[in-house]
C-alpha cells in the first residue's frame, strides 16, 4: 500500500501530465490561429545568477524574475504578496500587512536567504537569526525581483545556503515623468504613491514617496481568544522614501547613489494567549549605497567600487511595560567588483569585500567582521554550451576562513532545442550575534555555536514546443546542511544539530495561446528531514500555482492567480506543540483599464473564496478583500 506522501506525489505528477496534454490539444486545435498570431514566451535577462546580465536561456541556475509590469498588472503592493506564487518559496507572515515576514526557499531556514536591494545586503544584524523582515518592503519603486534558488555562497558568501533574493529599484531615463497612485479598499486600506524620474544629458534621477495604510486587519483566530475577550484588528502604517541618482562624469567614469528609508508603525495583538491590549512596534530602516564605475581598456574592464550602509532600528512596547525594548543593527560594507571581457564569449568577474556588523539590544552589544574575495568564469561554447563557475574565500573574524564554490553548466541539444541544466554548490552561515550572545531570563545565547555549512545540487531540463509558445520543465534538487542551528528541547538556548537533508523538485508549464491570453502553472515538492528529529516546521510539502493573463480588448487587462498549499507542520501558538496546519487555496483577480495615455483605473479581489487559514499557526491571513484605485502620469 502506497504512503500518503507517495499518493500525493503521484497525484501531482498526474495533474502536470494532464496539463501538458491539454496544452498540446489546445495547440493542435488552434494551429491556424497560431499561424496568424504567433507569439513566443517572453525572453528576459538574469543578473543575479552571474552578476552580469545574461539571457535566461543560458542560465543553468533556477531563477524566477518578477518585473515591474508584473507587479503593476497584479497590483501587488508588498513584496511578501509578490513572492507568494514563486515556486520553491513559502512566505510566512504573522497576520496582515506589516507582520513579521519570513521566506523559506526550498525547505531551508528563513535566515538562509541572502536579500539584496540594489546590491545592498539588508539582513538585520540585530534580528534573532539575522534574517530580513520582508513585511516592511513596498513594491512601488521596484523594477525587478530575482529569486535565485539553491546554494549561492560561492558568489554571495554567508547566508546564501537556500538562495538569493535580489531586488532592483527603478532608474530614471528620458524626459521628466511624474506619476501618482491612489488606492482604497478593505480593512480601511488607503494607499498613495508619488514619484518623479527622468534623465538629462549625463544625469539620471528618480525620487519616490509611498504610503501604505491598513488600519483594521483581522488576524487573531477566535478559537484562541479567552472567553469574553474581543479580537483587535492589526493597525499598520508605512511610509517609504527612496531615491536613485547617477551621473556620467566622463565617458569612462560614472557615480551612482541609491537610498531608501522606511518608517512604519504596527499595532498588533501578541502573546501565546492573545493579550488584552495591543503591542506597538516602530520600525525604521535605512539602506544606502554609493558607487563609482570606472571603465578601462576600451570597455574590456569595468570596475565597480561601492560603499554600503544599513541601519535597522526596532522598538517594541508590550502591554503593561513602561520602557520599550529597542534593537538596533548596523552594517558597513566596502566592495570592488571587476568585469573582464578578454575574448568573446568568455567573461571573468572578480571581487573583494570587507564588511562589519554591529548589534545593540537590551543588555547586550556585539560586533563581527568579514573579508572576502571571489572569482567567476562565465563561458559560452559554440552557442550551445554555457558554464558559470565561481569560488570564494571568506575570512570571518570569529570563525576563521571558509571556501565555497559553485559550478553550473547548461547545454542546449540540437534539433529538439532542449535545455539540460545542472548545478552544484556549497554554502555556509555563521551564527548571528543574537544567537551567540543574547541573554535574558528566558533565553541564553550559545557562544560555542559553529557555522552551518551546506552542499547542494540540482539538475533538470526545459523544453520548448511550437516555436517557444509552449514551454515546460522539471528540476530536481537536494541540499544537505550540517551543524544546523536549532533550539534545544527546552527552547531556552540553541545547539548545533548534526545534519538536515532537503530534497524535492519543481515543475512548470507555460503557454501563450495568442497575444491576448497566456497561462503558467508551477508545482513544488519539498521534503525535509533532520537528525535528532528537531521540529522542522513551516515547510510546505506540496505547493501549486496557476496564473493567467488575458487582454480581451486593448484597454483592458485581466489577471488571475490561484495558489494551493498542502498541509504542513507548525508550532501551535498557545501550546508550542507541533500540529498539522490545514491546506488552503487562494484565488486573486486583478483588472487594469487604460482610459488614456495618462490615466488608468484598476481594481482587484484578493482571496476570492474567503479562505480562513493561518500561516503561521495562530495568525489569520486576510480574508476576502476588494480594492480599487487610479494611476496617473504626465
Coordinates of C-alpha atoms in Angstrom, one line a residue:
X1 CA 0.0 0.0 0.0
X2 CA 1.4 3.3 -1.0
X3 CA 2.1 6.0 1.7
X4 CA 0.0 9.2 1.7
X5 CA 3.1 11.2 0.6
X6 CA 3.6 8.8 -2.4
X7 CA 0.0 9.1 -3.4
X8 CA 0.1 12.9 -3.2
X9 CA 3.3 12.9 -5.4
X10 CA 1.6 10.7 -8.0
X11 CA -1.5 12.9 -8.0
X12 CA 0.8 16.0 -8.5
X13 CA 2.5 14.3 -11.5
X14 CA -0.8 13.3 -12.9
X15 CA -2.0 16.9 -12.8
X16 CA 1.1 18.1 -14.6
X17 CA 0.8 15.4 -17.2
X18 CA -2.9 16.3 -17.7
X19 CA -2.0 19.9 -18.1
X20 CA 0.7 19.0 -20.6
X21 CA -1.6 17.0 -22.8
X22 CA -4.4 19.6 -22.5
X23 CA -2.0 22.2 -23.8
X24 CA -0.9 20.0 -26.7
X25 CA -4.5 19.5 -27.7
X26 CA -5.1 23.3 -27.4
X27 CA -2.1 23.9 -29.6
X28 CA -3.3 21.4 -32.2
X29 CA -6.9 22.8 -32.3
X30 CA -5.7 26.4 -32.7
X31 CA -2.9 25.9 -35.3
X32 CA -4.5 28.3 -37.8
X33 CA -4.9 31.0 -35.1
X34 CA -1.4 30.5 -34.0
X35 CA 0.0 30.9 -37.5
X36 CA -1.8 34.3 -37.6
X37 CA -0.9 35.3 -34.0
X38 CA 2.5 33.7 -33.5
X39 CA 3.7 34.9 -30.1
X40 CA 6.6 33.4 -28.2
X41 CA 7.0 33.3 -24.5
X42 CA 9.0 36.4 -23.4
X43 CA 12.7 36.2 -23.1
X44 CA 14.4 38.0 -20.2
X45 CA 17.9 38.7 -18.9
X46 CA 19.0 37.5 -15.5
X47 CA 21.6 39.3 -13.4
X48 CA 21.7 37.6 -10.0
X49 CA 22.9 34.2 -11.2
X50 CA 26.3 35.6 -12.5
X51 CA 26.3 39.3 -11.6
X52 CA 26.2 40.3 -15.3
X53 CA 23.1 40.4 -17.5
X54 CA 22.7 37.0 -19.1
X55 CA 19.8 35.7 -21.3
X56 CA 17.7 33.3 -19.2
X57 CA 18.2 30.6 -21.9
X58 CA 21.9 30.5 -21.0
X59 CA 21.4 30.2 -17.2
X60 CA 21.7 26.8 -15.5
X61 CA 20.5 28.1 -12.1
X62 CA 16.8 28.1 -11.1
X63 CA 15.7 31.7 -11.1
X64 CA 12.3 33.5 -11.2
X65 CA 12.1 37.1 -12.4
X66 CA 9.2 39.4 -11.3
X67 CA 9.2 42.6 -13.3
X68 CA 7.6 46.0 -12.6
X69 CA 5.0 45.2 -15.2
X70 CA 4.1 42.0 -13.3
X71 CA 3.8 43.9 -10.0
X72 CA 1.6 46.6 -11.7
X73 CA -0.6 44.2 -13.5
X74 CA -1.3 42.0 -10.4
X75 CA -1.4 45.1 -8.1
X76 CA 1.0 43.5 -5.5
X77 CA 1.6 46.3 -3.1
X78 CA 4.1 44.5 -0.8
X79 CA 7.0 42.2 -1.6
X80 CA 5.5 39.3 0.5
X81 CA 2.4 39.4 -1.7
X82 CA 4.6 39.5 -4.8
X83 CA 6.6 36.4 -3.7
X84 CA 3.6 34.2 -2.8
X85 CA 3.3 32.5 -6.2
X86 CA 7.1 31.9 -6.8
X87 CA 7.9 28.2 -7.0
X88 CA 10.1 26.8 -4.2
X89 CA 9.0 29.5 -1.7
X90 CA 6.9 29.5 1.4
X91 CA 6.1 33.0 2.6
X92 CA 5.1 33.2 6.3
X93 CA 3.6 36.4 7.7
X94 CA 2.2 36.9 11.2
X95 CA -1.2 38.2 10.3
X96 CA -1.8 41.0 7.9
X97 CA 0.4 43.8 6.3
X98 CA 3.4 44.7 8.4
X99 CA 3.6 41.5 10.4
X100 CA 6.9 39.7 10.7
X101 CA 7.5 38.0 7.4
X102 CA 9.9 35.2 6.7
X103 CA 10.7 33.5 3.4
X104 CA 11.7 29.8 3.2
X105 CA 13.5 28.8 -0.1
X106 CA 13.4 25.1 -1.0
X107 CA 12.9 24.0 2.6
X108 CA 15.9 25.8 4.1
X109 CA 15.6 28.2 7.0
X110 CA 14.4 31.8 6.6
X111 CA 17.8 33.1 7.5
X112 CA 19.4 31.0 4.7
X113 CA 18.2 33.6 2.2
X114 CA 20.6 36.4 1.2
X115 CA 18.5 39.6 0.4
X116 CA 19.9 42.4 -1.6
X117 CA 18.3 45.8 -2.6
X118 CA 20.3 47.5 -5.3
X119 CA 23.3 45.4 -4.3
X120 CA 23.0 46.3 -0.6
X121 CA 22.8 43.4 1.8
X122 CA 19.8 44.3 4.0
X123 CA 19.8 41.5 6.6
X124 CA 19.3 42.9 10.1
X125 CA 22.3 42.2 12.5
X126 CA 20.0 42.8 15.5
X127 CA 17.5 40.2 14.4
X128 CA 17.4 37.0 16.4
X129 CA 18.7 34.9 13.4
X130 CA 20.0 37.8 11.2
X131 CA 17.1 37.4 8.8
X132 CA 15.4 40.2 6.7
X133 CA 11.8 41.1 7.6
X134 CA 10.1 41.3 4.2
X135 CA 7.0 42.7 5.9
X136 CA 8.2 46.3 5.7
X137 CA 9.0 46.3 2.0
X138 CA 6.7 48.0 -0.5
X139 CA 6.8 47.5 -4.3
X140 CA 6.0 50.9 -5.8
X141 CA 9.6 51.8 -6.8
X142 CA 10.8 48.2 -7.7
X143 CA 11.9 47.5 -11.2
X144 CA 12.5 43.8 -10.8
X145 CA 12.8 41.0 -8.2
X146 CA 15.0 38.0 -9.0
X147 CA 14.6 34.8 -6.9
X148 CA 17.7 32.6 -7.3
X149 CA 17.3 29.2 -5.7
X150 CA 20.0 26.8 -4.5
X151 CA 23.3 27.4 -2.6
X152 CA 25.0 30.6 -3.8
X153 CA 27.8 31.2 -1.3
X154 CA 30.4 30.8 -4.0
X155 CA 29.4 34.2 -5.3
X156 CA 27.4 35.8 -2.4
X157 CA 29.1 34.4 0.7
X158 CA 27.4 33.8 4.1
X159 CA 23.6 33.4 4.4
X160 CA 23.0 32.2 0.8
X161 CA 22.5 28.5 1.7
X162 CA 19.0 28.4 0.4
X163 CA 19.3 31.1 -2.3
X164 CA 19.3 34.8 -3.0
X165 CA 16.5 37.4 -3.5
X166 CA 17.9 40.4 -5.4
X167 CA 15.7 43.5 -5.8
X168 CA 16.5 46.3 -8.2
X169 CA 14.7 49.7 -8.0
X170 CA 13.7 51.9 -10.9
X171 CA 16.3 54.1 -12.6
X172 CA 15.2 57.4 -14.3
X173 CA 15.5 57.8 -18.1
X174 CA 14.2 60.0 -20.7
X175 CA 12.1 63.2 -20.3
X176 CA 10.8 64.2 -16.8
X177 CA 8.0 61.8 -15.9
X178 CA 5.7 62.3 -12.9
X179 CA 3.3 59.6 -11.7
X180 CA 0.9 59.0 -8.8
X181 CA -1.4 56.4 -7.5
X182 CA -4.2 56.4 -5.0
X183 CA -6.0 53.2 -3.8
X184 CA -8.6 52.3 -1.2
X185 CA -10.4 49.1 -0.1
X186 CA -11.0 46.5 2.6
X187 CA -9.6 46.8 6.2
X188 CA -9.7 50.6 5.9
X189 CA -6.8 50.4 3.3
X190 CA -5.8 53.8 1.9
X191 CA -2.6 53.9 -0.1
X192 CA -0.8 56.7 -2.0
X193 CA 2.3 56.9 -4.1
X194 CA 4.0 59.7 -6.0
X195 CA 7.3 59.8 -7.9
X196 CA 9.3 61.7 -10.5
X197 CA 12.0 60.4 -12.7
X198 CA 14.0 61.1 -15.8
X199 CA 17.4 61.9 -17.2
X200 CA 19.1 64.9 -18.8
X201 CA 22.4 65.0 -20.6
X202 CA 24.7 63.0 -18.2
X203 CA 22.4 62.9 -15.2
X204 CA 19.6 60.5 -14.3
X205 CA 17.3 60.7 -11.3
X206 CA 14.3 59.0 -9.5
X207 CA 12.5 60.2 -6.4
X208 CA 9.6 58.2 -4.8
X209 CA 7.3 58.5 -1.8
X210 CA 4.9 55.7 -0.9
X211 CA 2.4 55.5 1.9
X212 CA 0.7 52.2 2.8
X213 CA -2.1 52.2 5.4
X214 CA -4.2 49.2 6.6
X215 CA -5.8 50.2 10.0
X216 CA -8.0 47.2 10.7
X217 CA -6.9 43.8 9.5
X218 CA -8.4 40.8 11.4
X219 CA -5.5 38.5 12.4
X220 CA -6.5 36.7 15.6
X221 CA -8.4 33.4 15.4
X222 CA -11.4 33.4 17.7
X223 CA -10.6 29.8 18.8
X224 CA -7.6 31.1 20.8
X225 CA -9.2 34.1 22.4
X226 CA -10.1 33.8 26.2
X227 CA -13.9 33.9 26.8
X228 CA -15.2 37.5 26.5
X229 CA -12.0 38.9 25.1
X230 CA -12.6 40.8 21.8
X231 CA -10.3 40.4 18.8
X232 CA -8.5 43.6 17.8
X233 CA -7.5 44.1 14.1
X234 CA -3.9 45.0 13.3
X235 CA -3.1 48.6 12.6
X236 CA -0.3 49.2 10.1
X237 CA 1.1 52.4 8.6
X238 CA 4.2 52.5 6.3
X239 CA 5.9 55.5 4.8
X240 CA 8.8 54.7 2.4
X241 CA 11.1 57.3 0.7
X242 CA 13.6 56.3 -1.9
X243 CA 15.9 57.9 -4.4
X244 CA 18.3 56.8 -7.1
X245 CA 20.8 59.2 -8.8
X246 CA 23.5 58.8 -11.4
X247 CA 25.9 61.0 -13.3
X248 CA 28.3 60.2 -16.1
X249 CA 31.3 62.4 -15.2
X250 CA 33.1 61.3 -18.4
X251 CA 32.6 58.6 -21.0
X252 CA 34.5 56.1 -18.7
X253 CA 33.6 57.3 -15.2
X254 CA 30.2 57.4 -13.5
X255 CA 28.9 57.9 -10.0
X256 CA 25.7 56.3 -8.7
X257 CA 23.9 56.7 -5.4
X258 CA 20.8 55.0 -4.0
X259 CA 19.0 55.5 -0.7
X260 CA 15.9 54.0 0.9
X261 CA 14.2 54.9 4.2
X262 CA 11.2 53.2 5.8
X263 CA 9.2 54.4 8.8
X264 CA 6.5 52.0 9.9
X265 CA 4.1 51.5 12.8
X266 CA 2.4 48.2 13.7
X267 CA -0.1 47.8 16.5
X268 CA -0.8 44.1 17.0
X269 CA -2.1 41.5 19.5
X270 CA 0.8 39.4 20.8
X271 CA 1.3 36.7 23.3
X272 CA 0.8 32.9 23.2
X273 CA -2.7 33.6 24.5
X274 CA -3.6 36.9 22.8
X275 CA -3.1 39.8 25.1
X276 CA -6.0 42.1 26.2
X277 CA -4.1 45.1 24.8
X278 CA -2.1 45.6 21.7
X279 CA 1.7 45.9 21.4
X280 CA 3.3 48.8 19.5
X281 CA 6.2 48.2 17.1
X282 CA 8.0 51.1 15.5
X283 CA 10.5 50.2 12.7
X284 CA 13.0 52.5 11.0
X285 CA 15.1 51.1 8.1
X286 CA 17.7 52.9 6.2
X287 CA 19.8 51.5 3.3
X288 CA 22.2 53.4 1.1
X289 CA 25.0 52.7 -1.4
X290 CA 27.4 55.0 -3.2
X291 CA 29.2 53.6 -6.2
X292 CA 31.8 54.6 -8.7
X293 CA 32.1 52.9 -12.1
X294 CA 35.3 53.1 -14.0
X295 CA 35.7 51.6 -17.5
X296 CA 39.2 50.8 -18.8
X297 CA 40.9 49.3 -21.9
X298 CA 38.2 50.2 -24.4
X299 CA 35.4 48.7 -22.3
X300 CA 37.1 45.3 -21.7
X301 CA 37.5 46.0 -17.9
X302 CA 34.6 47.5 -15.9
X303 CA 35.2 48.3 -12.2
X304 CA 32.5 48.9 -9.6
X305 CA 33.7 50.4 -6.3
X306 CA 31.0 50.7 -3.6
X307 CA 30.3 51.8 -0.1
X308 CA 27.2 50.4 1.7
X309 CA 25.5 51.2 4.9
X310 CA 22.3 49.9 6.6
X311 CA 20.7 50.8 9.9
X312 CA 17.8 48.8 11.3
X313 CA 16.0 50.2 14.4
X314 CA 13.1 48.5 16.1
X315 CA 11.2 49.5 19.2
X316 CA 8.6 47.2 20.7
X317 CA 6.3 48.4 23.6
X318 CA 4.4 45.5 25.1
X319 CA 1.2 45.8 27.2
X320 CA 1.9 46.7 30.8
X321 CA 5.5 47.7 30.1
X322 CA 6.7 51.3 30.5
X323 CA 10.0 51.1 28.7
X324 CA 10.1 49.7 25.1
X325 CA 12.6 47.0 24.1
X326 CA 14.9 48.5 21.4
X327 CA 17.1 46.6 19.0
X328 CA 19.5 48.3 16.5
X329 CA 21.7 46.8 13.9
X330 CA 24.3 48.4 11.7
X331 CA 26.1 47.1 8.7
X332 CA 29.0 48.7 6.8
X333 CA 30.5 47.3 3.6
X334 CA 33.2 48.2 1.1
X335 CA 33.4 46.3 -2.1
X336 CA 35.1 46.2 -5.5
X337 CA 33.9 44.2 -8.5
X338 CA 35.7 43.9 -11.8
X339 CA 34.2 42.5 -15.0
X340 CA 36.8 41.5 -17.6
X341 CA 36.0 40.6 -21.2
X342 CA 39.3 39.4 -22.6
X343 CA 38.0 37.2 -25.5
X344 CA 34.5 37.0 -27.0
X345 CA 32.0 34.7 -25.1
X346 CA 34.2 34.4 -22.0
X347 CA 33.9 36.8 -19.1
X348 CA 35.7 36.9 -15.8
X349 CA 34.1 38.5 -12.7
X350 CA 36.3 39.3 -9.7
X351 CA 35.6 40.9 -6.4
X352 CA 36.8 41.9 -3.0
X353 CA 34.6 42.8 0.1
X354 CA 35.1 44.0 3.6
X355 CA 32.1 44.4 5.9
X356 CA 31.3 44.7 9.6
X357 CA 28.0 44.3 11.5
X358 CA 27.0 45.6 15.0
X359 CA 24.1 44.6 17.2
X360 CA 22.8 46.7 20.1
X361 CA 19.9 45.3 22.2
X362 CA 18.8 45.4 25.7
X363 CA 21.7 44.3 27.9
X364 CA 24.0 43.2 25.0
X365 CA 26.2 44.8 22.4
X366 CA 28.4 42.8 19.9
X367 CA 30.0 43.0 16.6
X368 CA 31.7 40.9 13.9
X369 CA 33.5 41.4 10.6
X370 CA 34.4 39.6 7.4
X371 CA 36.7 39.9 4.5
X372 CA 36.2 38.0 1.2
X373 CA 37.5 37.6 -2.3
X374 CA 35.8 35.8 -5.2
X375 CA 36.3 34.9 -8.9
X376 CA 33.9 33.7 -11.5
X377 CA 34.2 32.5 -15.1
X378 CA 31.3 32.7 -17.4
X379 CA 31.7 31.0 -20.8
X380 CA 29.8 30.2 -23.9
X381 CA 31.0 27.5 -26.3
X382 CA 29.6 27.1 -29.8
X383 CA 26.3 28.8 -28.8
X384 CA 25.1 25.6 -27.2
X385 CA 27.3 25.0 -24.1
X386 CA 27.2 27.5 -21.2
X387 CA 29.2 27.4 -18.0
X388 CA 29.3 29.6 -14.9
X389 CA 31.8 28.6 -12.2
X390 CA 32.8 30.5 -9.2
X391 CA 34.9 30.2 -6.0
X392 CA 35.0 32.4 -2.9
X393 CA 37.2 32.7 0.2
X394 CA 35.7 34.3 3.3
X395 CA 37.7 35.2 6.4
X396 CA 35.4 35.7 9.4
X397 CA 36.8 37.4 12.5
X398 CA 35.1 35.0 14.8
X399 CA 35.1 31.7 12.8
X400 CA 38.1 31.9 10.6
X401 CA 38.3 31.0 6.9
X402 CA 35.7 29.3 4.7
X403 CA 36.0 28.4 1.0
X404 CA 32.8 27.9 -1.1
X405 CA 32.2 27.3 -4.8
X406 CA 29.5 26.7 -7.4
X407 CA 29.5 25.1 -10.9
X408 CA 26.5 25.5 -13.2
X409 CA 26.7 24.1 -16.7
X410 CA 23.8 24.2 -19.3
X411 CA 23.6 22.5 -22.7
X412 CA 21.1 23.1 -25.5
X413 CA 20.6 20.0 -27.5
X414 CA 20.5 20.3 -31.3
X415 CA 17.2 19.6 -33.2
X416 CA 15.0 19.4 -30.1
X417 CA 16.4 22.6 -28.6
X418 CA 16.0 21.0 -25.1
X419 CA 18.0 22.8 -22.4
X420 CA 19.7 20.5 -19.9
X421 CA 20.9 22.2 -16.8
X422 CA 22.7 21.3 -13.6
X423 CA 24.5 23.0 -10.7
X424 CA 26.5 22.0 -7.6
X425 CA 27.4 24.5 -4.9
X426 CA 28.4 24.8 -1.3
X427 CA 27.4 27.3 1.4
X428 CA 27.9 28.5 4.9
X429 CA 26.3 30.7 7.5
X430 CA 27.9 31.8 10.8
X431 CA 25.6 32.2 13.9
X432 CA 24.1 35.6 14.3
X433 CA 25.3 37.9 17.1
X434 CA 22.0 37.3 18.9
X435 CA 22.3 33.6 18.7
X436 CA 25.8 33.8 20.2
X437 CA 25.5 36.5 22.9
X438 CA 21.9 37.5 23.8
X439 CA 21.0 36.9 27.5
X440 CA 17.6 37.1 29.2
X441 CA 15.7 35.3 31.9
X442 CA 14.0 33.1 29.2
X443 CA 16.8 32.6 26.6
X444 CA 20.6 32.4 26.6
X445 CA 22.8 32.6 23.6
X446 CA 25.4 30.0 22.9
X447 CA 28.9 31.3 22.2
X448 CA 30.0 27.8 21.3
X449 CA 27.8 27.5 18.2
X450 CA 29.6 26.5 15.0
X451 CA 28.7 27.9 11.5
X452 CA 26.2 26.0 9.4
X453 CA 27.5 24.5 6.1
X454 CA 25.8 23.0 3.1
X455 CA 26.3 21.1 -0.1
X456 CA 23.6 21.2 -2.7
X457 CA 22.8 20.3 -6.3
X458 CA 20.0 20.4 -8.8
X459 CA 19.5 19.1 -12.3
X460 CA 16.7 19.2 -14.9
X461 CA 15.6 20.2 -18.3
X462 CA 13.4 22.8 -20.1
X463 CA 11.7 22.1 -23.4
X464 CA 10.0 24.5 -25.8
X465 CA 7.3 23.5 -28.3
X466 CA 5.6 25.3 -31.2
X467 CA 8.2 28.0 -31.7
X468 CA 8.6 28.5 -28.0
X469 CA 4.9 29.3 -27.5
X470 CA 4.6 26.4 -25.1
X471 CA 7.4 25.6 -22.6
X472 CA 7.7 23.1 -19.7
X473 CA 10.4 21.7 -17.5
X474 CA 11.3 19.8 -14.3
X475 CA 14.2 20.5 -11.8
X476 CA 15.2 18.0 -9.1
X477 CA 17.1 19.4 -6.1
X478 CA 18.9 18.3 -2.9
X479 CA 20.6 20.3 -0.2
X480 CA 22.4 18.8 2.8
X481 CA 23.0 21.1 5.8
X482 CA 25.5 20.2 8.6
X483 CA 25.7 21.9 12.0
X484 CA 22.2 23.1 11.6
X485 CA 21.3 25.6 14.4
X486 CA 18.1 24.7 16.2
X487 CA 16.5 25.2 19.6
X488 CA 17.4 22.7 22.4
X489 CA 14.5 20.6 23.8
X490 CA 13.8 23.3 26.5
X491 CA 13.6 26.2 23.9
X492 CA 15.9 28.2 26.2
X493 CA 19.1 28.1 24.1
X494 CA 20.4 26.9 20.8
X495 CA 22.5 23.9 19.7
X496 CA 24.1 22.5 16.5
X497 CA 22.1 19.6 15.1
X498 CA 24.2 17.0 13.2
X499 CA 22.6 17.5 9.8
X500 CA 19.5 18.2 7.8
X501 CA 18.6 16.8 4.4
X502 CA 16.2 18.5 2.0
X503 CA 15.1 17.3 -1.4
X504 CA 12.3 17.8 -3.9
X505 CA 11.6 19.0 -7.4
X506 CA 10.0 21.9 -9.2
X507 CA 7.9 21.6 -12.4
X508 CA 6.3 24.2 -14.6
X509 CA 4.3 24.5 -17.8
X510 CA 3.8 27.9 -19.6
X511 CA 1.7 28.6 -22.7
X512 CA 1.0 31.6 -24.8
X513 CA -2.3 30.8 -26.6
X514 CA -2.0 34.1 -28.6
X515 CA -1.1 37.7 -28.0
X516 CA -4.2 38.1 -25.7
X517 CA -4.1 35.0 -23.5
X518 CA -1.3 33.2 -21.6
X519 CA -1.0 30.6 -18.7
X520 CA 1.6 29.4 -16.4
X521 CA 1.4 26.6 -13.9
X522 CA 4.1 25.7 -11.2
X523 CA 4.4 22.8 -8.8
X524 CA 6.9 22.3 -6.0
X525 CA 7.5 19.3 -3.8
X526 CA 9.7 19.7 -0.7
X527 CA 10.8 17.1 1.8
X528 CA 12.8 18.0 4.9
X529 CA 14.3 15.6 7.5
X530 CA 16.9 16.2 10.2
X531 CA 18.9 14.0 12.5
X532 CA 17.9 14.0 16.2
X533 CA 14.4 14.8 14.9
X534 CA 14.2 18.5 15.8
X535 CA 10.9 20.2 14.9
X536 CA 11.2 21.2 11.2
X537 CA 8.2 23.4 10.7
X538 CA 6.7 25.8 8.1
X539 CA 7.9 23.7 5.1
X540 CA 5.0 23.1 2.7
X541 CA 5.4 19.6 1.0
X542 CA 3.2 20.4 -2.0
X543 CA 2.6 23.8 -3.5
X544 CA 0.7 24.6 -6.7
X545 CA 0.1 27.8 -8.6
X546 CA -1.6 28.8 -11.7
X547 CA -1.5 32.3 -13.3
X548 CA -3.4 33.6 -16.3
X549 CA -3.2 36.9 -18.2
X550 CA -6.0 37.9 -20.6
X551 CA -6.4 41.1 -22.7
X552 CA -9.9 40.7 -24.1
X553 CA -9.8 44.3 -25.5
X554 CA -6.9 46.6 -26.0
X555 CA -7.5 48.9 -23.0
X556 CA -8.4 46.1 -20.5
X557 CA -6.0 43.6 -19.0
X558 CA -7.2 40.9 -16.6
X559 CA -5.0 38.5 -14.5
X560 CA -5.8 35.7 -12.1
X561 CA -3.6 33.7 -9.7
X562 CA -4.6 30.5 -7.9
X563 CA -2.3 29.2 -5.1
X564 CA -2.8 25.8 -3.5
X565 CA -0.8 24.8 -0.4
X566 CA -0.9 21.4 1.2
X567 CA -1.0 20.9 4.9
X568 CA 2.3 21.3 6.8
X569 CA 3.7 21.2 10.3
X570 CA 3.9 24.2 12.6
X571 CA 4.1 25.2 16.2
X572 CA 0.8 25.7 18.0
X573 CA 0.8 29.4 19.1
X574 CA -0.7 28.6 22.5
X575 CA 0.8 25.2 23.5
X576 CA 4.0 25.2 21.3
X577 CA 3.4 21.6 20.4
X578 CA 3.8 20.6 16.7
X579 CA 0.5 20.5 14.8
X580 CA -0.7 20.0 11.2
X581 CA -1.9 23.1 9.6
X582 CA -4.8 22.8 7.2
X583 CA -4.3 23.1 3.5
X584 CA -5.7 26.1 1.7
X585 CA -6.5 27.6 -1.7
X586 CA -6.5 31.3 -2.5
X587 CA -7.8 33.0 -5.7
X588 CA -6.8 36.5 -6.6
X589 CA -8.2 38.6 -9.5
X590 CA -7.0 41.9 -10.9
X591 CA -8.1 44.2 -13.6
X592 CA -6.5 47.3 -15.2
X593 CA -8.3 49.6 -17.7
X594 CA -6.4 52.3 -19.6
X595 CA -8.6 55.3 -20.1
X596 CA -5.9 57.2 -22.0
X597 CA -2.2 57.6 -22.0
X598 CA -2.3 59.5 -18.7
X599 CA -5.0 57.7 -16.6
X600 CA -5.5 54.1 -15.7
X601 CA -8.1 52.8 -13.3
X602 CA -7.7 49.4 -11.6
X603 CA -9.3 47.0 -9.1
X604 CA -8.7 43.7 -7.6
X605 CA -10.2 41.0 -5.4
X606 CA -7.9 39.0 -3.1
X607 CA -8.8 35.7 -1.5
X608 CA -11.9 35.5 -3.6
X609 CA -13.0 32.2 -1.9
X610 CA -12.7 33.9 1.5
X611 CA -10.4 31.1 2.8
X612 CA -9.8 31.3 6.5
X613 CA -6.3 29.9 7.0
X614 CA -3.4 30.5 9.3
X615 CA 0.2 30.8 8.2
X616 CA 1.8 30.7 10.8
X617 CA -0.4 28.9 13.3
X618 CA -2.4 31.3 15.4
X619 CA -2.3 34.2 12.9
X620 CA -5.1 34.6 10.4
X621 CA -4.3 35.6 6.9
X622 CA -6.6 38.3 5.4
X623 CA -9.9 37.0 4.1
X624 CA -11.9 38.2 1.1
X625 CA -10.9 41.8 0.2
X626 CA -11.5 44.2 -2.6
X627 CA -9.5 47.3 -3.7
X628 CA -9.8 50.0 -6.4
X629 CA -7.8 53.0 -7.4
X630 CA -6.4 55.2 -10.1
X631 CA -2.9 55.7 -11.6
X632 CA -2.0 58.9 -13.3
X633 CA 1.1 60.1 -15.2
X634 CA 2.1 63.1 -17.4

